[in-house]
Short mmCIF file of C-alpha atoms in Angstrom, two decimals:
data_model
loop_
_atom_site.label_atom_id
_atom_site.label_comp_id
_atom_site.label_asym_id
_atom_site.label_seq_id
_atom_site.Cartn_x
_atom_site.Cartn_y
_atom_site.Cartn_z
CA MET A 1 94.56 -49.73 -3.65
CA SER A 2 91.90 -52.06 -5.04
CA GLN A 3 92.23 -54.38 -2.03
CA VAL A 4 91.82 -51.44 0.34
CA LEU A 5 88.65 -50.32 -1.44
CA ASP A 6 87.25 -53.87 -1.40
CA ARG A 7 87.93 -54.14 2.34
CA THR A 8 86.25 -50.78 2.95
CA ARG A 9 83.18 -51.94 1.04
CA ILE A 10 83.00 -55.16 3.06
CA GLN A 11 83.27 -53.10 6.24
CA ASP A 12 80.37 -50.97 5.02
CA ILE A 13 78.15 -54.07 4.94
CA ASP A 14 79.39 -55.22 8.35
CA ALA A 15 78.79 -51.74 9.80
CA LEU A 16 75.24 -51.69 8.45
CA ARG A 17 74.66 -55.07 10.04
CA GLY A 18 76.07 -53.80 13.33
CA PHE A 19 73.74 -50.80 13.18
CA ALA A 20 70.80 -53.16 12.57
CA LEU A 21 71.76 -55.11 15.70
CA LEU A 22 71.17 -52.04 17.85
CA GLY A 23 67.70 -51.43 16.42
CA ILE A 24 66.73 -55.09 16.80
CA LEU A 25 67.88 -55.05 20.42
CA VAL A 26 65.81 -51.93 21.20
CA VAL A 27 62.73 -53.81 19.96
CA ASN A 28 63.49 -57.25 21.40
CA ILE A 29 64.43 -56.03 24.85
CA THR A 30 60.89 -54.73 25.42
CA PHE A 31 59.58 -58.31 25.08
CA ALA A 32 62.16 -59.53 27.59
CA ALA A 33 61.53 -56.71 30.08
CA SER A 34 57.76 -57.08 30.37
CA GLY A 35 54.78 -59.21 29.34
CA PHE A 36 52.77 -56.18 28.23
CA PRO A 37 54.15 -55.86 24.67
CA ILE A 38 53.47 -59.56 24.10
CA HIS A 39 49.77 -59.01 24.86
CA LEU A 40 49.60 -55.61 23.10
CA ALA A 41 48.65 -53.99 26.41
CA GLN A 42 49.65 -50.72 28.08
CA ASN A 43 51.39 -51.14 31.42
CA PRO A 44 49.47 -48.97 33.93
CA ALA A 45 52.61 -48.69 36.06
CA TYR A 46 54.35 -46.71 33.29
CA ASP A 47 51.81 -44.22 32.00
CA SER A 48 53.64 -40.89 32.27
CA TRP A 49 54.30 -38.47 29.42
CA LEU A 50 57.93 -39.65 29.38
CA ASP A 51 56.90 -43.30 29.06
CA HIS A 52 54.56 -42.42 26.19
CA SER A 53 57.28 -40.31 24.53
CA VAL A 54 59.69 -43.26 24.54
CA HIS A 55 56.94 -45.41 23.01
CA TRP A 56 56.31 -42.83 20.29
CA VAL A 57 59.99 -42.53 19.42
CA SER A 58 60.42 -46.31 19.25
CA SER A 59 57.25 -46.83 17.20
CA THR A 60 58.15 -44.05 14.79
CA PHE A 61 61.84 -44.69 14.22
CA VAL A 62 62.60 -48.29 15.27
CA ASP A 63 59.68 -50.75 15.14
CA MET A 64 59.43 -52.77 11.90
CA LYS A 65 62.46 -51.01 10.40
CA PHE A 66 65.54 -52.86 11.54
CA TYR A 67 64.45 -56.43 10.92
CA LEU A 68 63.93 -55.29 7.31
CA LEU A 69 67.51 -54.03 7.19
CA PHE A 70 68.78 -57.28 8.69
CA SER A 71 66.72 -59.27 6.18
CA PHE A 72 67.95 -57.17 3.27
CA LEU A 73 71.55 -57.79 4.34
CA PHE A 74 70.82 -61.54 4.65
CA GLY A 75 69.73 -61.59 1.01
CA TYR A 76 72.74 -59.50 0.00
CA SER A 77 75.17 -61.82 1.80
CA PHE A 78 73.38 -64.88 0.40
CA GLN A 79 74.26 -63.68 -3.11
CA LEU A 80 77.90 -63.03 -2.19
CA GLN A 81 78.20 -66.49 -0.59
CA MET A 82 76.73 -68.14 -3.66
CA GLU A 83 79.18 -66.39 -5.96
CA ALA A 84 82.10 -67.25 -3.67
CA ALA A 85 81.10 -70.92 -3.70
CA GLN A 86 80.89 -70.87 -7.50
CA ARG A 87 84.36 -69.32 -7.80
CA ALA A 88 85.74 -72.01 -5.48
CA GLY A 89 84.02 -74.75 -7.47
CA ALA A 90 81.99 -75.80 -4.41
CA ALA A 91 78.40 -77.06 -4.53
CA PHE A 92 76.37 -74.18 -3.12
CA ARG A 93 73.02 -75.93 -2.60
CA PRO A 94 74.10 -78.66 -0.12
CA ARG A 95 76.27 -76.15 1.75
CA MET A 96 73.38 -73.72 2.06
CA LEU A 97 70.97 -76.47 3.12
CA ARG A 98 73.34 -77.42 5.93
CA ARG A 99 73.69 -73.77 6.90
CA LEU A 100 69.93 -73.20 6.95
CA GLY A 101 69.47 -76.40 8.96
CA GLY A 102 71.97 -75.22 11.54
CA LEU A 103 70.31 -71.81 11.62
CA PHE A 104 66.90 -73.40 12.20
CA VAL A 105 68.18 -75.44 15.16
CA LEU A 106 69.80 -72.36 16.69
CA GLY A 107 66.60 -70.39 16.20
CA ALA A 108 64.38 -73.04 17.74
CA LEU A 109 66.61 -73.29 20.82
CA HIS A 110 66.81 -69.50 21.01
CA GLY A 111 63.05 -69.00 20.86
CA VAL A 112 62.32 -71.61 23.52
CA PHE A 113 65.11 -71.05 26.03
CA LEU A 114 66.24 -67.42 25.72
CA ILE A 115 63.56 -65.00 24.52
CA THR A 116 59.98 -64.69 23.33
CA GLY A 117 60.01 -65.05 19.55
CA ASP A 118 62.90 -65.69 17.19
CA ILE A 119 63.92 -64.64 13.70
CA LEU A 120 66.65 -67.22 12.98
CA SER A 121 64.29 -70.16 12.46
CA VAL A 122 62.15 -67.93 10.24
CA TYR A 123 65.23 -67.00 8.21
CA ALA A 124 66.02 -70.68 7.82
CA ILE A 125 62.54 -71.52 6.52
CA ILE A 126 62.24 -68.51 4.21
CA GLY A 127 65.85 -69.06 3.17
CA LEU A 128 64.67 -72.27 1.48
CA VAL A 129 62.44 -70.13 -0.75
CA LEU A 130 65.36 -67.83 -1.50
CA LEU A 131 67.51 -70.85 -2.31
CA ALA A 132 64.88 -72.14 -4.75
CA MET A 133 64.70 -68.71 -6.41
CA ARG A 134 68.44 -68.09 -6.59
CA ARG A 135 68.55 -68.28 -10.39
CA VAL A 136 65.52 -66.12 -11.17
CA LYS A 137 66.08 -62.92 -13.10
CA ASP A 138 66.36 -59.62 -11.26
CA ARG A 139 63.07 -58.46 -12.73
CA THR A 140 61.27 -61.59 -11.52
CA ALA A 141 62.69 -61.26 -8.01
CA LEU A 142 61.64 -57.61 -7.79
CA LEU A 143 58.17 -58.38 -9.16
CA VAL A 144 57.69 -61.06 -6.50
CA ALA A 145 58.85 -58.64 -3.79
CA GLY A 146 56.48 -55.99 -5.10
CA GLY A 147 53.67 -58.53 -5.32
CA ILE A 148 54.18 -59.39 -1.66
CA TYR A 149 53.65 -55.76 -0.70
CA VAL A 150 50.57 -55.54 -2.89
CA TYR A 151 49.24 -58.63 -1.12
CA MET A 152 50.08 -57.09 2.26
CA PHE A 153 48.28 -53.88 1.35
CA ILE A 154 45.13 -55.67 0.20
CA THR A 155 44.88 -58.05 3.16
CA LEU A 156 45.60 -55.42 5.80
CA ALA A 157 43.29 -52.89 4.13
CA VAL A 158 40.46 -55.44 4.05
CA ALA A 159 41.12 -56.31 7.69
CA ALA A 160 41.09 -52.62 8.63
CA LEU A 161 37.76 -52.10 6.88
CA PHE A 162 35.86 -55.19 7.97
CA VAL A 163 37.52 -56.59 11.10
CA ASP A 164 37.00 -54.96 14.49
CA SER A 165 40.15 -55.75 16.47
CA THR A 166 38.46 -54.81 19.74
CA GLN A 167 36.40 -58.00 19.43
CA PHE A 168 39.58 -60.01 19.96
CA MET A 169 41.38 -57.80 22.49
CA ASP A 170 39.57 -56.80 25.64
CA PRO A 171 41.86 -54.27 27.42
CA THR A 172 41.08 -55.59 30.91
CA THR A 173 41.76 -59.19 29.89
CA ALA A 174 44.95 -58.16 28.07
CA VAL A 175 46.32 -56.33 31.13
CA ALA A 176 45.58 -59.32 33.39
CA ALA A 177 47.28 -61.69 30.96
CA ALA A 178 50.26 -59.32 30.66
CA GLN A 179 50.65 -59.16 34.44
CA GLU A 180 50.64 -62.95 34.64
CA THR A 181 53.22 -63.21 31.86
CA THR A 182 55.43 -60.63 33.56
CA ALA A 183 55.28 -62.56 36.83
CA ASN A 184 56.24 -65.77 35.03
CA LEU A 185 59.14 -64.07 33.25
CA ALA A 186 60.46 -63.03 36.64
CA GLY A 187 60.01 -66.59 37.91
CA SER A 188 62.00 -69.79 37.58
CA PHE A 189 63.65 -71.09 34.42
CA SER A 190 60.74 -73.46 33.81
CA ASP A 191 58.28 -70.54 34.18
CA VAL A 192 60.26 -68.56 31.61
CA ILE A 193 60.36 -71.45 29.14
CA GLY A 194 56.63 -71.97 29.63
CA GLU A 195 55.94 -68.35 28.67
CA HIS A 196 58.16 -68.62 25.60
CA VAL A 197 56.33 -71.74 24.46
CA ARG A 198 52.88 -70.25 25.13
CA ALA A 199 53.77 -67.20 23.03
CA LEU A 200 54.69 -69.30 19.98
CA PRO A 201 51.16 -69.36 18.44
CA THR A 202 50.81 -65.58 18.76
CA TYR A 203 54.27 -65.05 17.35
CA GLY A 204 53.57 -67.53 14.56
CA LEU A 205 50.44 -65.58 13.57
CA SER A 206 52.52 -62.41 13.32
CA LEU A 207 55.03 -64.21 11.14
CA LEU A 208 52.36 -65.53 8.79
CA THR A 209 50.56 -62.23 8.40
CA VAL A 210 53.29 -59.57 8.42
CA GLN A 211 56.87 -60.44 9.29
CA GLY A 212 57.27 -63.56 7.16
CA PRO A 213 56.09 -62.10 3.83
CA THR A 214 58.00 -58.83 4.30
CA THR A 215 61.13 -60.77 5.26
CA LEU A 216 60.97 -62.71 1.98
CA ALA A 217 60.51 -59.46 0.06
CA ALA A 218 63.58 -57.98 1.78
CA PHE A 219 65.57 -61.18 1.04
CA LEU A 220 64.77 -60.89 -2.67
CA ILE A 221 65.59 -57.19 -2.86
CA GLY A 222 68.84 -57.86 -1.01
CA MET A 223 69.73 -60.67 -3.42
CA VAL A 224 69.24 -58.36 -6.41
CA ALA A 225 71.25 -55.62 -4.68
CA GLY A 226 74.03 -58.15 -4.05
CA ARG A 227 74.13 -59.13 -7.71
CA ARG A 228 74.57 -55.49 -8.67
CA ARG A 229 76.93 -54.68 -5.77
CA LEU A 230 74.80 -51.68 -4.86
CA LEU A 231 76.37 -51.33 -1.41
CA GLN A 232 79.85 -51.50 -2.88
CA ASN A 233 79.45 -48.91 -5.59
CA THR A 234 78.32 -45.87 -3.63
CA HIS A 235 81.35 -43.60 -4.04
CA ASP A 236 79.82 -41.94 -7.11
CA ALA A 237 76.19 -42.15 -5.97
CA ASP A 238 75.98 -39.28 -3.49
CA ALA A 239 73.14 -37.58 -5.37
CA LEU A 240 71.11 -40.80 -5.36
CA LEU A 241 71.78 -41.34 -1.66
CA ARG A 242 70.59 -37.80 -0.93
CA LEU A 243 67.38 -38.48 -2.86
CA ILE A 244 66.82 -41.71 -0.93
CA GLN A 245 67.26 -39.78 2.31
CA LEU A 246 64.83 -37.06 1.28
CA VAL A 247 62.07 -39.41 0.10
CA GLY A 248 62.73 -42.12 2.68
CA PHE A 249 62.66 -39.89 5.74
CA ALA A 250 59.60 -37.96 4.54
CA ILE A 251 57.50 -41.07 3.86
CA GLY A 252 58.99 -43.28 6.57
CA ILE A 253 58.64 -40.84 9.45
CA THR A 254 55.10 -39.93 8.41
CA GLY A 255 54.13 -43.61 8.42
CA GLY A 256 55.90 -44.13 11.72
CA LEU A 257 54.00 -41.30 13.35
CA VAL A 258 50.70 -42.72 12.12
CA TYR A 259 51.71 -46.11 13.51
CA ALA A 260 52.67 -44.58 16.87
CA ALA A 261 49.38 -42.70 17.07
CA GLY A 262 47.34 -45.79 16.22
CA GLY A 263 48.26 -47.65 19.37
CA ASN A 264 48.48 -51.39 19.94
CA GLY A 265 46.46 -53.59 17.61
CA ASP A 266 45.20 -50.87 15.23
CA THR A 267 45.18 -52.59 11.83
CA ARG A 268 45.16 -49.32 9.91
CA ALA A 269 48.25 -48.17 11.78
CA VAL A 270 49.98 -51.50 11.12
CA LEU A 271 49.11 -51.17 7.43
CA MET A 272 50.69 -47.72 7.30
CA SER A 273 53.83 -48.94 9.06
CA VAL A 274 54.24 -51.99 6.84
CA MET A 275 53.95 -49.91 3.67
CA THR A 276 56.25 -47.07 4.77
CA ALA A 277 58.87 -48.86 6.91
CA PRO A 278 61.01 -49.84 3.86
CA PHE A 279 61.38 -46.15 3.00
CA LEU A 280 62.76 -45.28 6.43
CA THR A 281 65.02 -48.34 6.36
CA ALA A 282 66.41 -47.21 2.99
CA ALA A 283 66.95 -43.71 4.37
CA TYR A 284 68.91 -45.15 7.30
CA VAL A 285 71.13 -47.11 4.89
CA ALA A 286 71.75 -44.06 2.71
CA SER A 287 72.53 -41.88 5.73
CA LEU A 288 74.97 -44.34 7.26
CA LEU A 289 76.74 -44.92 3.94
CA ARG A 290 77.14 -41.18 3.39
CA LEU A 291 78.33 -40.73 6.96
CA MET A 292 80.90 -43.53 6.75
CA HIS A 293 82.33 -42.09 3.54
CA SER A 294 82.64 -38.59 4.93
CA ASP A 295 85.93 -37.21 6.28
CA ARG A 296 85.02 -38.06 9.85
CA GLY A 297 82.89 -41.12 9.24
CA GLU A 298 85.70 -43.66 9.04
CA ASP A 299 85.59 -44.08 12.81
CA ILE A 300 81.88 -44.97 12.67
CA ARG A 301 82.61 -47.77 10.24
CA ARG A 302 85.48 -49.06 12.34
CA LEU A 303 83.34 -48.94 15.46
CA LEU A 304 80.34 -50.83 14.06
CA ALA A 305 81.93 -53.29 11.61
CA PRO A 306 83.28 -55.86 14.12
CA ALA A 307 79.86 -56.16 15.79
CA GLY A 308 78.25 -56.75 12.38
CA ARG A 309 80.94 -59.21 11.37
CA MET A 310 79.90 -61.47 14.26
CA ALA A 311 76.23 -60.49 14.16
CA LEU A 312 74.89 -63.98 14.92
CA SER A 313 76.93 -64.27 18.10
CA ASN A 314 75.86 -60.80 19.16
CA TYR A 315 72.19 -61.44 18.37
CA LEU A 316 72.17 -64.52 20.59
CA GLY A 317 74.33 -62.74 23.16
CA GLN A 318 71.73 -59.99 23.43
CA SER A 319 69.12 -62.56 24.41
CA VAL A 320 71.44 -64.09 27.00
CA ALA A 321 72.02 -60.63 28.49
CA THR A 322 68.34 -59.69 28.61
CA MET A 323 67.49 -63.06 30.14
CA LEU A 324 70.02 -62.52 32.93
CA ILE A 325 68.76 -58.99 33.58
CA PHE A 326 65.00 -59.46 33.45
CA THR A 327 64.09 -63.08 34.18
CA GLY A 328 64.20 -65.04 37.41
CA VAL A 329 67.25 -66.88 36.07
CA GLY A 330 69.19 -63.68 36.83
CA PHE A 331 68.12 -60.45 38.51
CA GLY A 332 64.39 -60.89 37.85
CA LEU A 333 63.71 -57.26 36.88
CA ALA A 334 60.80 -58.04 34.54
CA GLY A 335 58.05 -55.45 35.00
CA GLN A 336 60.25 -53.23 37.20
CA VAL A 337 62.01 -51.19 34.51
CA SER A 338 60.56 -48.12 32.79
CA PRO A 339 60.59 -47.75 28.99
CA LEU A 340 63.43 -45.22 29.15
CA GLU A 341 65.47 -47.45 31.46
CA THR A 342 64.83 -50.37 29.11
CA VAL A 343 66.31 -48.39 26.22
CA GLY A 344 69.23 -47.51 28.48
CA PHE A 345 69.85 -51.22 29.13
CA ALA A 346 69.78 -51.82 25.35
CA VAL A 347 72.37 -49.11 24.71
CA GLY A 348 74.54 -50.47 27.52
CA ILE A 349 74.40 -54.04 26.21
CA PHE A 350 75.21 -52.92 22.68
CA THR A 351 78.13 -50.76 23.87
CA LEU A 352 79.56 -53.77 25.70
CA GLN A 353 79.11 -55.88 22.56
CA LEU A 354 81.02 -53.33 20.48
CA LEU A 355 83.95 -53.63 22.88
CA LEU A 356 83.82 -57.44 23.08
CA SER A 357 83.54 -57.76 19.30
CA HIS A 358 86.71 -55.75 18.80
CA LEU A 359 88.55 -57.80 21.42
CA TRP A 360 87.36 -61.14 20.02
CA LEU A 361 88.22 -60.36 16.40
CA ASN A 362 91.69 -59.23 17.40
CA SER A 363 92.41 -62.89 18.13
CA TYR A 364 89.90 -64.91 16.11
CA ARG A 365 88.72 -65.03 12.51
CA TYR A 366 85.04 -65.57 13.26
CA GLY A 367 82.60 -65.01 16.09
CA PRO A 368 82.05 -68.04 18.36
CA VAL A 369 78.66 -68.97 16.87
CA GLU A 370 79.75 -68.04 13.34
CA GLY A 371 82.65 -70.47 13.60
CA ALA A 372 80.36 -73.29 14.68
CA LEU A 373 77.81 -72.54 11.94
CA ARG A 374 80.61 -72.33 9.37
CA ALA A 375 81.74 -75.79 10.43
CA VAL A 376 78.21 -77.13 9.91
CA THR A 377 78.05 -75.42 6.52
CA ASN A 378 81.38 -76.83 5.35
CA GLY A 379 81.09 -80.18 7.12
CA THR A 380 84.39 -79.59 8.95
CA ALA A 381 85.59 -79.17 12.52
CA PRO A 382 85.09 -75.67 13.99
CA SER A 383 88.04 -73.31 13.70
CA TRP A 384 88.12 -69.74 15.02
CA ARG A 385 91.80 -68.88 15.47
CA LYS A 386 93.25 -66.35 13.04
CA LEU A 387 95.66 -67.66 10.48
CA THR A 388 99.23 -66.44 10.84
CA GLN A 389 99.99 -64.16 7.91
CA ALA A 390 103.37 -64.08 6.28
CA ALA A 391 105.21 -60.78 6.36
#
């Protein structure tokens, strides 16, 4: 019975990671489908009420939420891996350094060849900070995470008060640049790579100002949660989960609506989203945990868990799929797909990944990329095939 409960709890984490993959794809696919999001510009070809409605829904419920969930789960898994290495008597630090090095290489290749922007290389760099802080007390880790959000509030509030973003973003210039980027994305492989490389400074600025600091905060909170097994001790915490839902949805949706109303480049709207997104992320986690532990929620866990178990392979696979659909390497549909159709492509890709993940894990222990990264981590030859279990 204990082994069954432990397996269920592990599947909970995998299912949450699978759920995060869908949200990340909904965001990332917009950067593959058009050059307009990259330049924070509105595409005049898609200016109907339906197009704006899709934008509002995405900005309110998806943007800035799911990378936090993915980052939280990275910190959580980091703690579990460290404890597993200690139980096995293995040296955790050199193993983790090799793992982070492999992750950085994958991320760099991903960001140059497959899609605009990348989170894996960022995880690798910030993971070094997490590795250095692995022995800090829970209170210290949470204080640092809280301090990051205080810093974010102060810097973004000052920027909102004293910096006029319109000085840096002329709408006409932004639209022209977005049209050029879209044309290049629909061009040859070298054109696509050129756009990815040109976007690196803009993406790097976003990482330095918003995504990087909040990712570290989520890592630290996830590490503390992993120490306390918070995701594995929810069977008696229904009242707490309900409270998280109530507070999280109220604050998170309000902040999301303000962010959606602010439009592209509004620093005050970004400030509101940064400060309230963790609440909505927490509400999503609480909702999914309660759902998966309901009478009919077992199927949700079983559906999502395999995709989350091979999340790295699926994350990279999403970029391969969007590249084939939107760039000139494949069908060249960049700039020709409406916001609603783009979301439809995301749902279709994720549905296919759910099916492929189940099929792959019926025969193999790890996802294809997970097996290779595990080999780098352990300094061994890659091995994916399932071990034969004795009766």
